Structure formats: C-alpha cells, structure tokens
C-alpha positions as a printed Julia matrix, in Angstrom:
205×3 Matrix{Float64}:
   8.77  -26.95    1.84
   4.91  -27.18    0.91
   2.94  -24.28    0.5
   1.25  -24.73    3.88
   4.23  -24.98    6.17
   5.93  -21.93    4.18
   2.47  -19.7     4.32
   2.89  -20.6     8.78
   6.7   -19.5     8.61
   5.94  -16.54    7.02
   2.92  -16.05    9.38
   5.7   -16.23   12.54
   8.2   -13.93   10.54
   5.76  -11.3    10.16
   4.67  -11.59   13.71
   7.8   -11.72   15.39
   8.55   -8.17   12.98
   5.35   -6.5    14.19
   6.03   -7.35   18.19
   9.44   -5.91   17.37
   9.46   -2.67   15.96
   6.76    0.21   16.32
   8.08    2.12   13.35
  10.45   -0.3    11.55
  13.68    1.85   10.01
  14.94    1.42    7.09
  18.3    -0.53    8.87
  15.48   -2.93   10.29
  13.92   -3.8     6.98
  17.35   -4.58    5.83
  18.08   -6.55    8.17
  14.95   -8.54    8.24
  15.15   -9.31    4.64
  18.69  -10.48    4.95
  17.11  -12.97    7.55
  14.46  -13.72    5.52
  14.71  -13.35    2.43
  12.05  -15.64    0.37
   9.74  -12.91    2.66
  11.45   -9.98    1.17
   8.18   -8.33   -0.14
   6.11   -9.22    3.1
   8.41   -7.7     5.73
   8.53   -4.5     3.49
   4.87   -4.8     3.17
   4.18   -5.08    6.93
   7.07   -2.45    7.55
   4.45    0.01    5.47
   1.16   -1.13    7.47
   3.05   -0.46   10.94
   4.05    3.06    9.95
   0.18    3.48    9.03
  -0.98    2.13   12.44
   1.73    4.22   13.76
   0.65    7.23   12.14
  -2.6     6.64   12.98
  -2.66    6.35   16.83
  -0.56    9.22   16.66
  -2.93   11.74   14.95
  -5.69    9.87   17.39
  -4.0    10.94   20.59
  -3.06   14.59   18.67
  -4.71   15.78   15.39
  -1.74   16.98   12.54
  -2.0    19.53    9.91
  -1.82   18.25    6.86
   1.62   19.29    5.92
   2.88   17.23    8.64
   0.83   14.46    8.29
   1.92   14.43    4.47
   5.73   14.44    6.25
   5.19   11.34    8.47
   3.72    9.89    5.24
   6.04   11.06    2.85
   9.11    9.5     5.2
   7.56    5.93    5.97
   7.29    5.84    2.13
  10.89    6.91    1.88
  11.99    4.18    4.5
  10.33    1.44    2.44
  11.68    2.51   -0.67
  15.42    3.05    0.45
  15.29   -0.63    2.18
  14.8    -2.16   -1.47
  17.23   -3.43   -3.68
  18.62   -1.07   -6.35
  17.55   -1.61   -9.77
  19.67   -3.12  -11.96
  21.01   -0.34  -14.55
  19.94   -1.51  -17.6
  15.92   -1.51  -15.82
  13.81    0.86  -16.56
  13.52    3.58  -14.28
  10.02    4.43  -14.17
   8.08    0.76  -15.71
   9.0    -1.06  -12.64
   7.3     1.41   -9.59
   5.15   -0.07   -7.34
   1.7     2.55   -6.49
   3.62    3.25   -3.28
   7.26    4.58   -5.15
   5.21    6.42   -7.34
   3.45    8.15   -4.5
   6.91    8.95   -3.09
   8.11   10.17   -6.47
   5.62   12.85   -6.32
   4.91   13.2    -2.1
   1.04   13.29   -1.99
  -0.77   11.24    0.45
  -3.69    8.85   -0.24
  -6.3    11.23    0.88
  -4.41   14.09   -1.36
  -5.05   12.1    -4.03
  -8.23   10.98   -3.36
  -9.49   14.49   -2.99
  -8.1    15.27   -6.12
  -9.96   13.36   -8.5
 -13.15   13.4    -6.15
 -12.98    9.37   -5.31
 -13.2     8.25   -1.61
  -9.84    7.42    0.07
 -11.21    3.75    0.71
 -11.29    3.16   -2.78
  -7.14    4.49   -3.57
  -6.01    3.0    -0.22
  -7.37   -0.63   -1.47
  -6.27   -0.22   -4.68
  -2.63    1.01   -3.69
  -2.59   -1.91   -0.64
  -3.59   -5.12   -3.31
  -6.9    -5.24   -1.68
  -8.82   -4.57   -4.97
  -8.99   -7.28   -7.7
  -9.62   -6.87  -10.92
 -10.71   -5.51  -13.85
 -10.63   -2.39  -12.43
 -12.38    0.25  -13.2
 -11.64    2.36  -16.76
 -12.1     5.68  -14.92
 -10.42    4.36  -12.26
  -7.33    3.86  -14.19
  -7.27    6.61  -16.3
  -7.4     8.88  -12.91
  -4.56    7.18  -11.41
  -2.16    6.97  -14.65
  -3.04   11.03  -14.54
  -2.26   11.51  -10.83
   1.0    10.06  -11.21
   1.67   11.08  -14.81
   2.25    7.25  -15.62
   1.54    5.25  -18.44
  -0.97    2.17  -18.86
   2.09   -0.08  -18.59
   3.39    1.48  -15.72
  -0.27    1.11  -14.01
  -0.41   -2.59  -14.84
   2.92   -3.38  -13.29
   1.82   -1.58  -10.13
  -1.0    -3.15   -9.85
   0.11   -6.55  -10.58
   2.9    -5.79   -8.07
   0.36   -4.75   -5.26
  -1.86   -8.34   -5.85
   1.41  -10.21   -5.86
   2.65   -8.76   -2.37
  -0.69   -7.41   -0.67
  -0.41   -4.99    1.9
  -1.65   -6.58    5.72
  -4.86   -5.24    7.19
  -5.52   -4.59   10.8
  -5.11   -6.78   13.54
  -5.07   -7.08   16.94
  -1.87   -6.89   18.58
  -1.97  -10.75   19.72
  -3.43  -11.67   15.92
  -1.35  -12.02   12.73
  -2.61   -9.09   10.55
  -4.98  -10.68    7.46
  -5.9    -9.5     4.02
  -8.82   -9.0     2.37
  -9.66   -8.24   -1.13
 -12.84   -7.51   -2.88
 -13.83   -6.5    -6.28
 -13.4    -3.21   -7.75
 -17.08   -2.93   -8.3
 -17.9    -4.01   -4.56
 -15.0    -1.63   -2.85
 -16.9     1.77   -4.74
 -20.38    0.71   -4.05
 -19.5     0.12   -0.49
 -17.74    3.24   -0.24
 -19.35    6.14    1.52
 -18.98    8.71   -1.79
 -22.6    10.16   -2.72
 -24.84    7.48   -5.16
 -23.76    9.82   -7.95
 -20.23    9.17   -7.23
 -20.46    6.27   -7.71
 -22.4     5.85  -10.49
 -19.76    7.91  -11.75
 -16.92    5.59  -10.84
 -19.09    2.53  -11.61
 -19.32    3.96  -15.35
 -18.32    3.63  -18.31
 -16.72    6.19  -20.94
C-alpha cells in the first residue's frame, strides 16, 4: 500500500468514527482499533478531539463551573487512556506518557494550566495537540516539565509522541477534520497574551 492510498483509508476510517459516535467510549475505541489497527493512534486521537467538540457545544448551549468542566475533561482523558494498550512491565512507568496521560495523572485542564504559569491556553492546547513544531521554546519547556513534575526526557517523548500522532482540528461535520502546525515562535506571537507576555515567552534565560 503506498503512502497515498493508506493516508485516503485512514481519511475514511476517521470519518466513518466521527459520523458514528458523539462521545466515543472507551469500548468504542477498542473496538475501532481492533478494526483498524495500523490507525491505532488516529482513532484515539480523533476519539480526544470529539470529546472536545463535545464538551464544547455543551458549555455553549449551558456555561459549567469549573469543577465540572475539569470532570468532563478529566473523564474524556480517562476514556482515552484506559482504551490503550498496557505497558509492557519491564517499561518505564512515567518516560513513556504522552502530554495528555500526564494531564490525567495530575487532573488539571488546559486552561488550569495555562493560568498557572501565565501563558495563553492557545499556546498549551497546540503544544499538547502536535500542532506546535519545534524547537520549542526554553521557558516553554521548563514550565511544562514543572507543571507536571516531569523530567526533560519525559518532555521530549511527549512531545515527539504528540508530532508523531497529531491531534485533528476542527471541521465541518461533512469535512474530514485537518491539522495544522506552526512554529513555536509563530503560535505565541499570534496569541492574544499582552506584548510583554510574549516577549516573555519569546525569551531567552
């Protein structure tokens, strides 16, 4: 199979999932990847993106609190993560986390985070979703390996993880979602943090 005719399979895999399921459980994913699986990392990736959209229209039609927006979060996470393989037991248990396990580990949502270390949510969400190439940012990284208590390695793997398997953006119900990424440099100056902001994140230490 050439890269072209396996990129337009995937394409109608991913499609078919996203007419089929709202808010994909984690029995679906299964499923799914048991159909599919040389598009293991794609229907899980997909599974996340409809939860988002889900989440979404939901706080659009009725505004949450944050505690229960954190909830809805904190259990599409939790579905994603329980549909994946086990590790093997001689893996490591923390080298191998993608951004998203490690924001499950710990339960905060994007915007939690991103108000933590005074960054605009745009800029995590990209990062986390593969949307953000590299080199990233040294203060970047150093705020992320401290939000999740990680190490350098452990940031790495993530991130190569997220470029490898990129998130889906947006789409139109009759359009297969797309992705988009951008440098780090051009995410934070398009952001809409403060010019000082960025000139912080833009920096150097």
């Amino acid at each position: 199979m050439n890269d072209v005719t396996r990129m337009t399979e995937r394409d109608e895999v991913l499609f078919a999932f996203h007419q089929a399921y709202d808010r994909p459980t984690a029995e679906n994913i299964v499923e799914w990847v048991r159909r599919y699986p040389q598009f293991a990392d794609d229907i899980r990736a997909h599974a996340a993106v409809a939860w988002d959209w889900a989440t979404q229209a939901q706080e659009a039609e009725q505004p949450l609190d944050e505690t229960m927006s954190a909830r809805a979060y904190s259990q599409a996470l939790n579905i994603i993560y329980s549909s994946e393989p086990a590790s093997a037991p001689n893996e490591s248990l923390h080298a191998n986390r993608t951004f998203q396990q490690m924001q499950a580990a710990i339960g905060k949502e994007t915007y939690v985070l991103a108000r933590e270390i005074d960054v605009d949510r745009s800029v995590l969400h990209d990062l986390f979703n593969g949307w953000m190439l590299p080199p990233i940012r040294g203060r970047l990284v150093a705020a992320v390996v401290r939000l999740f208590n990680a190490t350098l390695e452990e940031f790495n793997f993530a991130l190569d993880s997220a470029l490898q398997a990129p998130r889906l953006g947006h789409a139109k119900s009759s359009q297969i979602p797309s992705v988009v990424s951008r440098p780090c440099d051009d995410i934070i100056r398009e952001s809409s943090m403060s010019d000082d902001r960025k000139s912080y994140w833009l920096g150097e230490d």
